[in-house]
Amino acid sequence: MPTEVTEVDQAGDAHTKSSSWWSTHRDLIALGATIVVLASWNISRSSLVPERYGIPASLAMAVVFVGLGLFGGLRWRGFGLERSRLLSGLAYGGTVFAIVGVVLLIGGA
């Protein structure tokens, strides 16, 4: 019979873990699923999704990846979206978005 253990991760979040194989390897399963979904999306995006649905489809995939992260054991703090750190997380994400955008604009020019 599986036993439950409460652990505290590096971010300070408490997690109840069962000693079953599934719960022990949940993060690896989520990682594998993320790799498969990302590779499939990368291949199928250009050939199966019409151009006008590109942005909504990409946003939907972002939601899927957040779900996989949550399934794998991440919490909102791991995404940089914890309430107390929401503004700094959004600022960090916006900065990275801007840097990538500038690099793409320079590369396109």
N, C-alpha and C. Protein backbone atom coordinates (compact mmCIF):
# COMPACT_ATOMS: atom_id res chain seq x y z
N MET A 1 0.85 -1.16 0.00
CA MET A 1 0.00 0.00 0.00
C MET A 1 0.91 1.24 0.00
N PRO A 2 0.63 2.23 -0.92
CA PRO A 2 1.47 3.41 -0.98
C PRO A 2 1.32 4.27 0.26
N THR A 3 2.43 4.86 0.66
CA THR A 3 2.39 5.79 1.78
C THR A 3 2.53 7.21 1.26
N GLU A 4 2.00 8.18 2.01
CA GLU A 4 2.08 9.57 1.58
C GLU A 4 3.10 10.30 2.43
N VAL A 5 3.89 11.15 1.77
CA VAL A 5 4.92 11.93 2.43
C VAL A 5 4.74 13.37 2.01
N THR A 6 4.81 14.29 2.95
CA THR A 6 4.73 15.71 2.62
C THR A 6 6.14 16.25 2.51
N GLU A 7 6.44 16.85 1.35
CA GLU A 7 7.76 17.42 1.11
C GLU A 7 7.60 18.91 0.82
N VAL A 8 8.64 19.67 1.11
CA VAL A 8 8.67 21.08 0.79
C VAL A 8 9.75 21.28 -0.25
N ASP A 9 9.37 21.85 -1.43
CA ASP A 9 10.35 22.05 -2.50
C ASP A 9 11.17 23.30 -2.25
N GLN A 10 12.10 23.60 -3.17
CA GLN A 10 12.99 24.74 -3.01
C GLN A 10 12.23 26.06 -2.98
N ALA A 11 11.08 26.11 -3.63
CA ALA A 11 10.29 27.34 -3.65
C ALA A 11 9.49 27.52 -2.37
N GLY A 12 9.49 26.53 -1.50
CA GLY A 12 8.76 26.62 -0.25
C GLY A 12 7.35 26.08 -0.32
N ASP A 13 6.98 25.47 -1.45
CA ASP A 13 5.64 24.92 -1.60
C ASP A 13 5.61 23.51 -1.04
N ALA A 14 4.59 23.20 -0.26
CA ALA A 14 4.44 21.87 0.32
C ALA A 14 3.69 20.99 -0.67
N HIS A 15 4.18 19.80 -0.87
CA HIS A 15 3.56 18.84 -1.77
C HIS A 15 3.39 17.52 -1.03
N THR A 16 2.23 16.90 -1.22
CA THR A 16 2.03 15.57 -0.68
C THR A 16 2.33 14.58 -1.79
N LYS A 17 3.31 13.74 -1.55
CA LYS A 17 3.72 12.78 -2.56
C LYS A 17 3.39 11.38 -2.09
N SER A 18 2.85 10.62 -3.00
CA SER A 18 2.60 9.22 -2.74
C SER A 18 3.80 8.43 -3.25
N SER A 19 4.04 7.30 -2.70
CA SER A 19 5.20 6.52 -3.12
C SER A 19 4.90 5.62 -4.31
N SER A 20 3.77 5.82 -4.98
CA SER A 20 3.45 5.00 -6.15
C SER A 20 4.38 5.39 -7.30
N TRP A 21 4.53 4.48 -8.25
CA TRP A 21 5.39 4.73 -9.40
C TRP A 21 4.91 5.96 -10.16
N TRP A 22 3.62 6.09 -10.35
CA TRP A 22 3.05 7.21 -11.12
C TRP A 22 3.43 8.55 -10.49
N SER A 23 3.23 8.70 -9.20
CA SER A 23 3.51 9.98 -8.57
C SER A 23 5.01 10.25 -8.46
N THR A 24 5.79 9.19 -8.35
CA THR A 24 7.23 9.35 -8.26
C THR A 24 7.82 9.85 -9.58
N HIS A 25 7.25 9.44 -10.71
CA HIS A 25 7.78 9.78 -12.02
C HIS A 25 6.91 10.79 -12.77
N ARG A 26 6.03 11.46 -12.06
CA ARG A 26 5.10 12.40 -12.70
C ARG A 26 5.84 13.52 -13.44
N ASP A 27 6.92 14.02 -12.87
CA ASP A 27 7.67 15.09 -13.53
C ASP A 27 8.33 14.61 -14.81
N LEU A 28 8.84 13.40 -14.83
CA LEU A 28 9.43 12.85 -16.05
C LEU A 28 8.38 12.57 -17.11
N ILE A 29 7.20 12.12 -16.69
CA ILE A 29 6.10 11.90 -17.64
C ILE A 29 5.69 13.23 -18.25
N ALA A 30 5.59 14.28 -17.44
CA ALA A 30 5.23 15.60 -17.95
C ALA A 30 6.31 16.12 -18.90
N LEU A 31 7.57 15.90 -18.58
CA LEU A 31 8.65 16.33 -19.47
C LEU A 31 8.58 15.61 -20.81
N GLY A 32 8.38 14.30 -20.77
CA GLY A 32 8.25 13.53 -22.01
C GLY A 32 7.06 13.99 -22.84
N ALA A 33 5.94 14.22 -22.18
CA ALA A 33 4.75 14.70 -22.89
C ALA A 33 5.00 16.08 -23.48
N THR A 34 5.71 16.93 -22.76
CA THR A 34 6.02 18.27 -23.27
C THR A 34 6.89 18.18 -24.53
N ILE A 35 7.87 17.32 -24.51
CA ILE A 35 8.75 17.16 -25.68
C ILE A 35 7.96 16.64 -26.87
N VAL A 36 7.11 15.65 -26.66
CA VAL A 36 6.31 15.09 -27.75
C VAL A 36 5.33 16.13 -28.30
N VAL A 37 4.65 16.84 -27.41
CA VAL A 37 3.68 17.85 -27.86
C VAL A 37 4.40 18.98 -28.58
N LEU A 38 5.54 19.42 -28.05
CA LEU A 38 6.28 20.51 -28.69
C LEU A 38 6.79 20.11 -30.06
N ALA A 39 7.33 18.92 -30.19
CA ALA A 39 7.82 18.45 -31.49
C ALA A 39 6.66 18.30 -32.48
N SER A 40 5.55 17.75 -32.02
CA SER A 40 4.38 17.60 -32.90
C SER A 40 3.85 18.95 -33.33
N TRP A 41 3.78 19.89 -32.39
CA TRP A 41 3.29 21.23 -32.70
C TRP A 41 4.23 21.92 -33.68
N ASN A 42 5.51 21.78 -33.49
CA ASN A 42 6.49 22.41 -34.36
C ASN A 42 6.37 21.90 -35.78
N ILE A 43 6.11 20.62 -35.95
CA ILE A 43 5.98 20.02 -37.28
C ILE A 43 4.63 20.36 -37.91
N SER A 44 3.56 20.25 -37.12
CA SER A 44 2.22 20.40 -37.69
C SER A 44 1.77 21.85 -37.81
N ARG A 45 2.34 22.75 -37.07
CA ARG A 45 1.89 24.15 -37.07
C ARG A 45 1.91 24.75 -38.47
N SER A 46 3.00 24.55 -39.19
CA SER A 46 3.13 25.18 -40.50
C SER A 46 2.31 24.49 -41.59
N SER A 47 2.00 23.22 -41.40
CA SER A 47 1.30 22.51 -42.47
C SER A 47 -0.19 22.27 -42.21
N LEU A 48 -0.61 22.21 -40.96
CA LEU A 48 -2.00 21.87 -40.67
C LEU A 48 -2.86 23.04 -40.20
N VAL A 49 -2.24 24.04 -39.57
CA VAL A 49 -3.01 25.15 -39.01
C VAL A 49 -3.05 26.28 -40.03
N PRO A 50 -4.25 26.70 -40.45
CA PRO A 50 -4.34 27.83 -41.40
C PRO A 50 -3.70 29.08 -40.79
N GLU A 51 -3.14 29.91 -41.64
CA GLU A 51 -2.42 31.11 -41.20
C GLU A 51 -3.26 32.01 -40.30
N ARG A 52 -4.54 32.16 -40.61
CA ARG A 52 -5.37 33.07 -39.81
C ARG A 52 -5.63 32.55 -38.39
N TYR A 53 -5.39 31.26 -38.15
CA TYR A 53 -5.57 30.69 -36.82
C TYR A 53 -4.24 30.48 -36.09
N GLY A 54 -3.16 31.00 -36.63
CA GLY A 54 -1.84 30.78 -36.06
C GLY A 54 -1.70 31.31 -34.64
N ILE A 55 -2.10 32.55 -34.40
CA ILE A 55 -1.94 33.14 -33.06
C ILE A 55 -2.87 32.48 -32.05
N PRO A 56 -4.18 32.32 -32.36
CA PRO A 56 -5.03 31.63 -31.37
C PRO A 56 -4.57 30.20 -31.08
N ALA A 57 -4.10 29.50 -32.10
CA ALA A 57 -3.63 28.13 -31.90
C ALA A 57 -2.37 28.12 -31.03
N SER A 58 -1.49 29.08 -31.23
CA SER A 58 -0.27 29.15 -30.42
C SER A 58 -0.61 29.49 -28.97
N LEU A 59 -1.58 30.37 -28.75
CA LEU A 59 -2.00 30.68 -27.39
C LEU A 59 -2.63 29.46 -26.72
N ALA A 60 -3.38 28.69 -27.49
CA ALA A 60 -3.96 27.45 -26.95
C ALA A 60 -2.85 26.47 -26.56
N MET A 61 -1.79 26.40 -27.36
CA MET A 61 -0.68 25.51 -27.02
C MET A 61 0.03 26.01 -25.76
N ALA A 62 0.10 27.32 -25.57
CA ALA A 62 0.70 27.84 -24.34
C ALA A 62 -0.09 27.37 -23.12
N VAL A 63 -1.41 27.35 -23.24
CA VAL A 63 -2.26 26.86 -22.15
C VAL A 63 -1.98 25.37 -21.91
N VAL A 64 -1.81 24.61 -22.98
CA VAL A 64 -1.49 23.19 -22.85
C VAL A 64 -0.17 23.01 -22.10
N PHE A 65 0.83 23.81 -22.44
CA PHE A 65 2.13 23.69 -21.78
C PHE A 65 2.08 24.10 -20.31
N VAL A 66 1.27 25.10 -19.98
CA VAL A 66 1.08 25.46 -18.58
C VAL A 66 0.44 24.29 -17.85
N GLY A 67 -0.56 23.66 -18.47
CA GLY A 67 -1.20 22.49 -17.87
C GLY A 67 -0.22 21.35 -17.65
N LEU A 68 0.66 21.12 -18.62
CA LEU A 68 1.67 20.07 -18.45
C LEU A 68 2.64 20.42 -17.33
N GLY A 69 2.98 21.69 -17.21
CA GLY A 69 3.86 22.12 -16.12
C GLY A 69 3.21 21.92 -14.77
N LEU A 70 1.94 22.28 -14.67
CA LEU A 70 1.21 22.08 -13.41
C LEU A 70 1.09 20.60 -13.09
N PHE A 71 0.83 19.79 -14.11
CA PHE A 71 0.76 18.34 -13.91
C PHE A 71 2.11 17.80 -13.43
N GLY A 72 3.19 18.34 -13.97
CA GLY A 72 4.53 17.87 -13.60
C GLY A 72 5.00 18.32 -12.24
N GLY A 73 4.24 19.18 -11.59
CA GLY A 73 4.60 19.58 -10.23
C GLY A 73 4.97 21.04 -10.07
N LEU A 74 5.03 21.80 -11.17
CA LEU A 74 5.28 23.23 -11.03
C LEU A 74 4.09 23.90 -10.38
N ARG A 75 4.34 25.00 -9.72
CA ARG A 75 3.28 25.82 -9.16
C ARG A 75 3.41 27.20 -9.76
N TRP A 76 2.47 28.07 -9.46
CA TRP A 76 2.46 29.39 -10.08
C TRP A 76 3.78 30.12 -9.85
N ARG A 77 4.42 29.88 -8.71
CA ARG A 77 5.71 30.51 -8.43
C ARG A 77 6.74 30.08 -9.46
N GLY A 78 6.71 28.83 -9.86
CA GLY A 78 7.64 28.33 -10.86
C GLY A 78 7.46 28.96 -12.23
N PHE A 79 6.27 29.43 -12.51
CA PHE A 79 6.00 30.12 -13.77
C PHE A 79 6.26 31.62 -13.66
N GLY A 80 6.57 32.10 -12.47
CA GLY A 80 6.74 33.53 -12.25
C GLY A 80 5.41 34.26 -12.15
N LEU A 81 4.36 33.53 -11.81
CA LEU A 81 3.02 34.12 -11.78
C LEU A 81 2.35 34.04 -10.41
N GLU A 82 3.13 33.86 -9.36
CA GLU A 82 2.57 33.90 -8.02
C GLU A 82 2.10 35.33 -7.74
N ARG A 83 1.00 35.48 -7.02
CA ARG A 83 0.41 36.81 -6.81
C ARG A 83 1.42 37.83 -6.32
N SER A 84 2.25 37.45 -5.38
CA SER A 84 3.20 38.41 -4.82
C SER A 84 4.31 38.77 -5.80
N ARG A 85 4.50 37.96 -6.83
CA ARG A 85 5.56 38.21 -7.81
C ARG A 85 5.02 38.38 -9.22
N LEU A 86 3.73 38.60 -9.35
CA LEU A 86 3.11 38.69 -10.67
C LEU A 86 3.70 39.80 -11.51
N LEU A 87 3.85 40.98 -10.95
CA LEU A 87 4.38 42.10 -11.74
C LEU A 87 5.82 41.85 -12.19
N SER A 88 6.65 41.34 -11.30
CA SER A 88 8.03 41.07 -11.70
C SER A 88 8.10 39.93 -12.70
N GLY A 89 7.23 38.94 -12.57
CA GLY A 89 7.19 37.85 -13.54
C GLY A 89 6.76 38.33 -14.91
N LEU A 90 5.75 39.20 -14.95
CA LEU A 90 5.30 39.75 -16.23
C LEU A 90 6.35 40.68 -16.83
N ALA A 91 7.04 41.43 -15.99
CA ALA A 91 8.11 42.31 -16.48
C ALA A 91 9.24 41.48 -17.07
N TYR A 92 9.61 40.42 -16.40
CA TYR A 92 10.66 39.53 -16.91
C TYR A 92 10.24 38.92 -18.24
N GLY A 93 9.02 38.39 -18.30
CA GLY A 93 8.52 37.80 -19.54
C GLY A 93 8.43 38.82 -20.66
N GLY A 94 7.98 40.04 -20.33
CA GLY A 94 7.90 41.09 -21.33
C GLY A 94 9.26 41.50 -21.86
N THR A 95 10.26 41.53 -20.98
CA THR A 95 11.62 41.85 -21.40
C THR A 95 12.16 40.80 -22.35
N VAL A 96 11.98 39.54 -22.01
CA VAL A 96 12.44 38.45 -22.89
C VAL A 96 11.70 38.51 -24.22
N PHE A 97 10.39 38.78 -24.19
CA PHE A 97 9.60 38.90 -25.41
C PHE A 97 10.14 40.03 -26.29
N ALA A 98 10.47 41.16 -25.69
CA ALA A 98 10.98 42.31 -26.44
C ALA A 98 12.35 41.98 -27.06
N ILE A 99 13.21 41.32 -26.30
CA ILE A 99 14.55 40.97 -26.82
C ILE A 99 14.41 40.03 -28.02
N VAL A 100 13.57 39.01 -27.89
CA VAL A 100 13.37 38.08 -29.00
C VAL A 100 12.78 38.83 -30.20
N GLY A 101 11.82 39.73 -29.95
CA GLY A 101 11.24 40.51 -31.04
C GLY A 101 12.27 41.35 -31.77
N VAL A 102 13.17 42.01 -31.03
CA VAL A 102 14.22 42.82 -31.66
C VAL A 102 15.16 41.94 -32.48
N VAL A 103 15.55 40.81 -31.95
CA VAL A 103 16.42 39.90 -32.68
C VAL A 103 15.74 39.43 -33.98
N LEU A 104 14.45 39.11 -33.91
CA LEU A 104 13.75 38.68 -35.11
C LEU A 104 13.62 39.82 -36.13
N LEU A 105 13.39 41.04 -35.65
CA LEU A 105 13.31 42.19 -36.55
C LEU A 105 14.65 42.46 -37.24
N ILE A 106 15.72 42.36 -36.48
CA ILE A 106 17.05 42.55 -37.07
C ILE A 106 17.35 41.44 -38.07
N GLY A 107 17.02 40.22 -37.71
CA GLY A 107 17.25 39.10 -38.62
C GLY A 107 16.40 39.21 -39.88
N GLY A 108 15.19 39.72 -39.75
CA GLY A 108 14.31 39.88 -40.91
C GLY A 108 14.73 41.02 -41.82
N ALA A 109 15.43 42.00 -41.26
CA ALA A 109 15.88 43.16 -42.06
C ALA A 109 17.13 42.76 -42.81
